[in-house]
C-alpha cells in the first residue's frame, strides 16, 4: 500500500453497458487514494466493454469474463478472483465519491469481519432512479431481522467471510432481482455485522426508459417471491408475514395510482402483483425439499 493506492479490490458486475461503465470507471480514477485492483466482471462478451476496460488499465482495471447471467454470479466471480481481502462493490450505472475508496477502507477497519453499506443518491430524476437511499443517520443493523438493509451498489465487505457464508445465491438469475435482500437476510440471521454509514456515498444514475423501469420493478418483485419461497421451504415463517406485507403494499400502490393518477413506472409497488407470485412459484420448484 502507498499513499496513492490502497490494497483493496473494487468489483463491478456488468451486462455490457459501456456508456454507464465509462462514467463509473472515470469516477474510480478520480478517487484519492485509488484502489489497487478494479475487476470488471463482464457477462456480455462485448468488444466495446473489453476495449473500454483496457483503456483503464493504468488505474488497475482488469476484465474478468463471466459465463452465465445474473448479478449474484457476477459478484461471486469477482469475490473469488479478488487479490485483496477488502472488497468494494458497486454497479456499472453508478459513480462514486472521490473519497469512496478511502472511506470504505477506514470504515471496514473498525470491524474487519462486518459489511458496511452507505448512501446511494439519485442522479437525475429521483422517480426514474430505482433503489436509492439518502439518510444522514448512521445505523447498525446487527442483530436485526431485515431483508432490505444492504445496498449492493455501495458496499465494502470481507471477501473470505462472505464466501464462507455462501456468497450471493446464484439461483437468483436475471429475472429474480432480489439476491441482495436474500443475502442481507441470511447474513444478519447468522448474527453477522452490517452497518449503514452515510459517509460512504455513490450516485445511481437515471438512464432507464419508463418501460425498462416497469420491467425492473417486476423483476424486483419476482426476486422477492423467489426469496420468500426459498426460506419458507426451510421452515422460516417470517417469510409468510413478509409475503402478506408485500401484497398489502401492492394494493396500496394501485390505490395510490387511482387517486394520484401517477404512471406505473414511478412506483415499484406496481410490479408486485405481476412479479411476486411467479417468483414465489418458481422458488418453490427450486427449493422444495431444501430444509
C-alpha positions as a printed Julia matrix, in Angstrom:
291×3 Matrix{Float64}:
   0.0     0.0     0.0
   1.19    3.53   -0.84
  -0.2     6.96   -0.1
  -1.86    6.95   -3.54
  -3.11    3.35   -3.64
  -4.86    1.16   -1.06
  -4.69   -2.63   -1.05
  -8.37   -3.16   -1.79
 -10.29   -4.59   -4.75
 -13.28   -2.97   -6.46
 -15.74   -5.34   -8.18
 -18.13   -4.05  -10.87
 -20.5    -6.59  -12.46
 -21.73   -5.55  -15.91
 -24.06   -6.87  -18.57
 -22.42   -4.73  -21.24
 -23.34   -1.08  -20.7
 -20.19    0.73  -21.87
 -21.64    4.25  -21.6
 -22.55    3.82  -17.94
 -19.43    1.77  -17.23
 -17.16    4.53  -18.56
 -18.65    7.02  -16.1
 -18.17    4.53  -13.27
 -14.52    3.94  -14.17
 -13.91    7.67  -14.6
 -15.16    8.24  -11.06
 -12.91    5.49   -9.7
  -9.92    7.01  -11.47
 -10.65   10.26   -9.62
 -10.56    8.58   -6.19
  -7.72    9.6    -3.91
  -6.33    7.23   -2.86
  -7.29    4.74   -5.55
  -7.95    1.02   -5.25
  -5.09   -1.31   -6.16
  -7.38   -3.51   -8.25
 -10.6    -2.94  -10.21
 -12.32   -6.06  -11.57
 -14.96   -5.54  -14.26
 -16.9    -8.81  -14.33
 -18.48   -8.87  -17.78
 -21.34  -11.17  -18.77
 -21.87   -9.6   -22.21
 -18.69  -10.55  -24.02
 -18.96   -7.26  -25.89
 -15.89   -5.95  -27.67
 -16.76   -2.42  -26.57
 -16.54   -3.43  -22.92
 -13.17   -5.13  -23.44
 -11.72   -2.09  -25.21
 -13.09    0.25  -22.55
 -11.58   -1.71  -19.67
  -8.23   -1.89  -21.47
  -8.21    1.91  -21.63
  -8.35    1.99  -17.8
  -5.55   -0.49  -17.06
  -3.46    2.4   -15.75
  -5.74    2.53  -12.69
  -5.63   -1.26  -12.19
  -8.75   -2.2   -14.18
  -8.96   -5.79  -15.4
 -11.67   -7.52  -17.42
 -12.99  -10.75  -15.9
 -15.13  -12.66  -18.45
 -18.09  -14.4   -16.83
 -20.2   -17.06  -18.48
 -23.8   -17.17  -17.36
 -26.18  -14.46  -16.3
 -27.17  -12.77  -13.05
 -25.63  -10.14  -10.82
 -25.27  -12.67   -7.97
 -22.99  -14.75  -10.17
 -21.07  -11.66  -11.25
 -20.41  -10.54   -7.69
 -19.34  -14.02   -6.61
 -16.93  -14.38   -9.51
 -15.37  -11.04   -8.58
 -15.05  -12.09   -4.95
 -13.41  -15.39   -5.88
 -10.7   -13.85   -8.03
 -10.1   -10.67   -5.99
  -6.48  -10.25   -4.93
  -7.34   -8.41   -1.71
  -9.38   -9.29    1.37
 -11.22   -5.97    1.47
 -13.6    -5.75   -1.49
 -15.69   -2.75   -2.51
 -18.66   -3.38   -4.81
 -20.66   -1.01   -6.96
 -22.7    -1.29  -10.18
 -21.81   -0.14  -13.67
 -24.53    2.55  -13.63
 -23.15    4.23  -10.51
 -20.42    6.78   -9.93
 -18.54    7.02   -6.65
 -17.39    9.92   -4.48
 -13.69   10.87   -4.75
 -13.14    9.69   -1.15
 -15.13    6.45   -1.62
 -12.14    4.08   -1.53
 -10.54    5.78    1.47
 -13.82    5.98    3.38
 -14.69    2.34    2.73
 -11.24    1.18    3.81
 -11.42    3.18    7.06
 -14.95    2.02    7.88
 -14.31   -1.7     7.44
 -11.14   -1.39    9.51
 -13.42   -0.7    12.5
 -14.8    -4.24   12.15
 -12.92   -6.3     9.56
 -15.46   -9.15    9.67
 -18.52   -6.99    9.03
 -20.13   -5.37    6.0
 -20.65   -1.64    5.55
 -23.19   -0.14    3.15
 -23.9     3.51    2.51
 -25.83    6.26    0.79
 -26.99    5.76   -2.8
 -28.06    9.14   -4.15
 -30.17    9.6    -7.3
 -28.5    11.44  -10.15
 -31.26   12.79  -12.39
 -34.99   12.39  -11.82
 -35.38   10.58   -8.46
 -38.57    8.91   -9.71
 -36.58    7.38  -12.57
 -33.8     6.03  -10.34
 -34.53    2.66   -8.7
 -33.08    1.7    -5.35
 -31.62    4.8    -3.71
 -31.24    5.95   -0.12
 -30.4     9.35    1.32
 -30.33    9.09    5.1
 -27.72   11.02    7.1
 -28.19    8.88   10.21
 -25.83    6.0    10.92
 -27.45    2.67   11.76
 -26.13   -0.69   12.95
 -28.41   -3.47   11.67
 -26.51   -6.22   13.51
 -28.96   -8.43   15.39
 -32.0    -7.24   13.43
 -34.2    -9.4    11.21
 -34.01   -7.42    8.0
 -34.03   -8.09    4.27
 -33.58   -4.63    2.84
 -30.68   -3.04    4.69
 -27.95   -3.78    2.16
 -27.39   -1.61   -0.91
 -25.15   -3.8    -3.09
 -24.16   -0.95   -5.4
 -22.43    0.66   -2.42
 -20.82   -1.77   -0.02
 -17.49   -2.86    1.37
 -17.07   -6.38    2.71
 -14.62   -9.02    3.93
 -14.05  -11.36    0.99
 -13.35  -14.55    2.96
 -16.25  -14.18    5.39
 -18.76  -13.52    2.6
 -17.61  -16.53    0.6
 -17.7   -18.7     3.75
 -21.31  -17.57    4.21
 -22.14  -18.87    0.73
 -21.87  -15.6    -1.14
 -24.83  -14.39   -3.16
 -27.27  -17.13   -4.17
 -26.6   -17.76   -7.86
 -30.01  -19.39   -8.29
 -31.26  -15.8    -8.5
 -30.9   -15.14  -12.21
 -31.59  -12.01  -14.28
 -35.35  -12.44  -13.8
 -35.13  -12.59   -9.97
 -33.56   -9.32   -8.84
 -33.55   -9.71   -5.05
 -30.35  -11.63   -4.41
 -29.09   -8.72   -2.31
 -32.11   -8.85    0.01
 -31.77  -12.61    0.41
 -28.06  -12.33    1.22
 -28.71   -9.47    3.65
 -31.31  -11.54    5.48
 -29.09  -14.61    5.62
 -26.08  -12.57    6.8
 -28.0   -10.89    9.61
 -29.8   -14.08   10.69
 -26.36  -15.62   11.2
 -25.55  -12.86   13.7
 -23.04  -11.1    11.47
 -22.35   -7.36   11.42
 -23.95   -4.97    8.92
 -23.74   -1.18    9.29
 -25.15    1.72    7.3
 -22.71    4.63    7.15
 -23.85    7.82    5.35
 -20.26    8.92    4.73
 -19.95    6.14    2.13
 -21.5     7.71   -0.99
 -22.26    6.72   -4.58
 -24.67    8.13   -7.17
 -27.15    5.9    -9.03
 -27.84    7.34  -12.49
 -31.13    8.0   -14.24
 -30.9     6.27  -17.64
 -33.78    3.78  -17.94
 -36.89    4.34  -20.01
 -40.33    4.05  -18.36
 -40.79    0.6   -19.89
 -37.4    -0.55  -18.6
 -38.35    0.65  -15.11
 -41.65   -1.26  -15.26
 -39.82   -4.45  -16.19
 -37.22   -3.86  -13.49
 -39.86   -3.47  -10.77
 -41.48   -6.71  -11.9
 -38.05   -8.38  -11.65
 -37.59   -6.95   -8.15
 -40.94   -8.38   -7.09
 -40.28  -11.71   -8.76
 -37.0   -11.9    -6.87
 -38.75  -11.16   -3.58
 -41.17  -14.03   -4.21
 -38.23  -16.31   -5.02
 -36.51  -15.2    -1.78
 -39.63  -15.85    0.31
 -40.14  -19.29   -1.22
 -36.53  -20.28   -0.51
 -36.79  -19.61    3.2
 -40.36  -20.84    3.59
 -39.2   -24.15    2.15
 -36.68  -24.19    5.0
 -39.34  -23.6     7.63
 -38.87  -19.86    8.15
 -42.34  -18.49    8.97
 -41.1   -14.88    8.93
 -41.45  -15.1     5.16
 -45.21  -15.62    5.39
 -45.57  -12.33    7.23
 -43.37  -10.51    4.72
 -45.31  -12.03    1.83
 -48.58  -10.67    3.21
 -46.93   -7.3     3.83
 -45.85   -7.05    0.21
 -49.3    -7.94   -1.06
 -50.71   -5.19    1.16
 -48.23   -2.73   -0.33
 -49.25   -3.84   -3.82
 -52.86   -2.92   -3.07
 -51.7     0.4    -1.61
 -49.77    1.06   -4.8
 -52.79    0.54   -7.01
 -54.96    2.66   -4.71
 -52.39    5.45   -4.82
 -52.25    5.26   -8.61
 -56.04    5.56   -8.83
 -56.1     8.63   -6.59
 -52.98   10.45   -7.77
 -53.03    9.2   -11.39
 -49.3     8.6   -11.38
 -47.78    6.45  -14.14
 -46.88    2.91  -13.11
 -43.15    3.3   -13.75
 -42.87    5.78  -10.85
 -44.0     3.29   -8.19
 -42.14   -0.01   -7.54
 -45.21   -1.36   -5.75
 -47.0    -1.61   -9.09
 -44.73   -4.52  -10.07
 -45.6    -6.72   -7.09
 -48.71   -8.45   -8.4
 -47.11   -9.04  -11.79
 -43.87  -10.43  -10.42
 -44.1   -11.8    -6.9
 -46.5   -14.76   -7.48
 -44.44  -16.11  -10.39
 -41.21  -15.76   -8.46
 -42.73  -17.48   -5.46
 -43.92  -20.46   -7.51
 -40.55  -20.7    -9.23
 -38.82  -20.64   -5.85
 -41.0   -23.47   -4.58
 -39.9   -25.6    -7.52
 -36.23  -24.76   -6.99
 -36.03  -25.07   -3.22
 -38.69  -27.64   -2.29
 -37.04  -30.28   -0.12
 -34.12  -27.99    0.84
 -35.0   -27.87    4.55
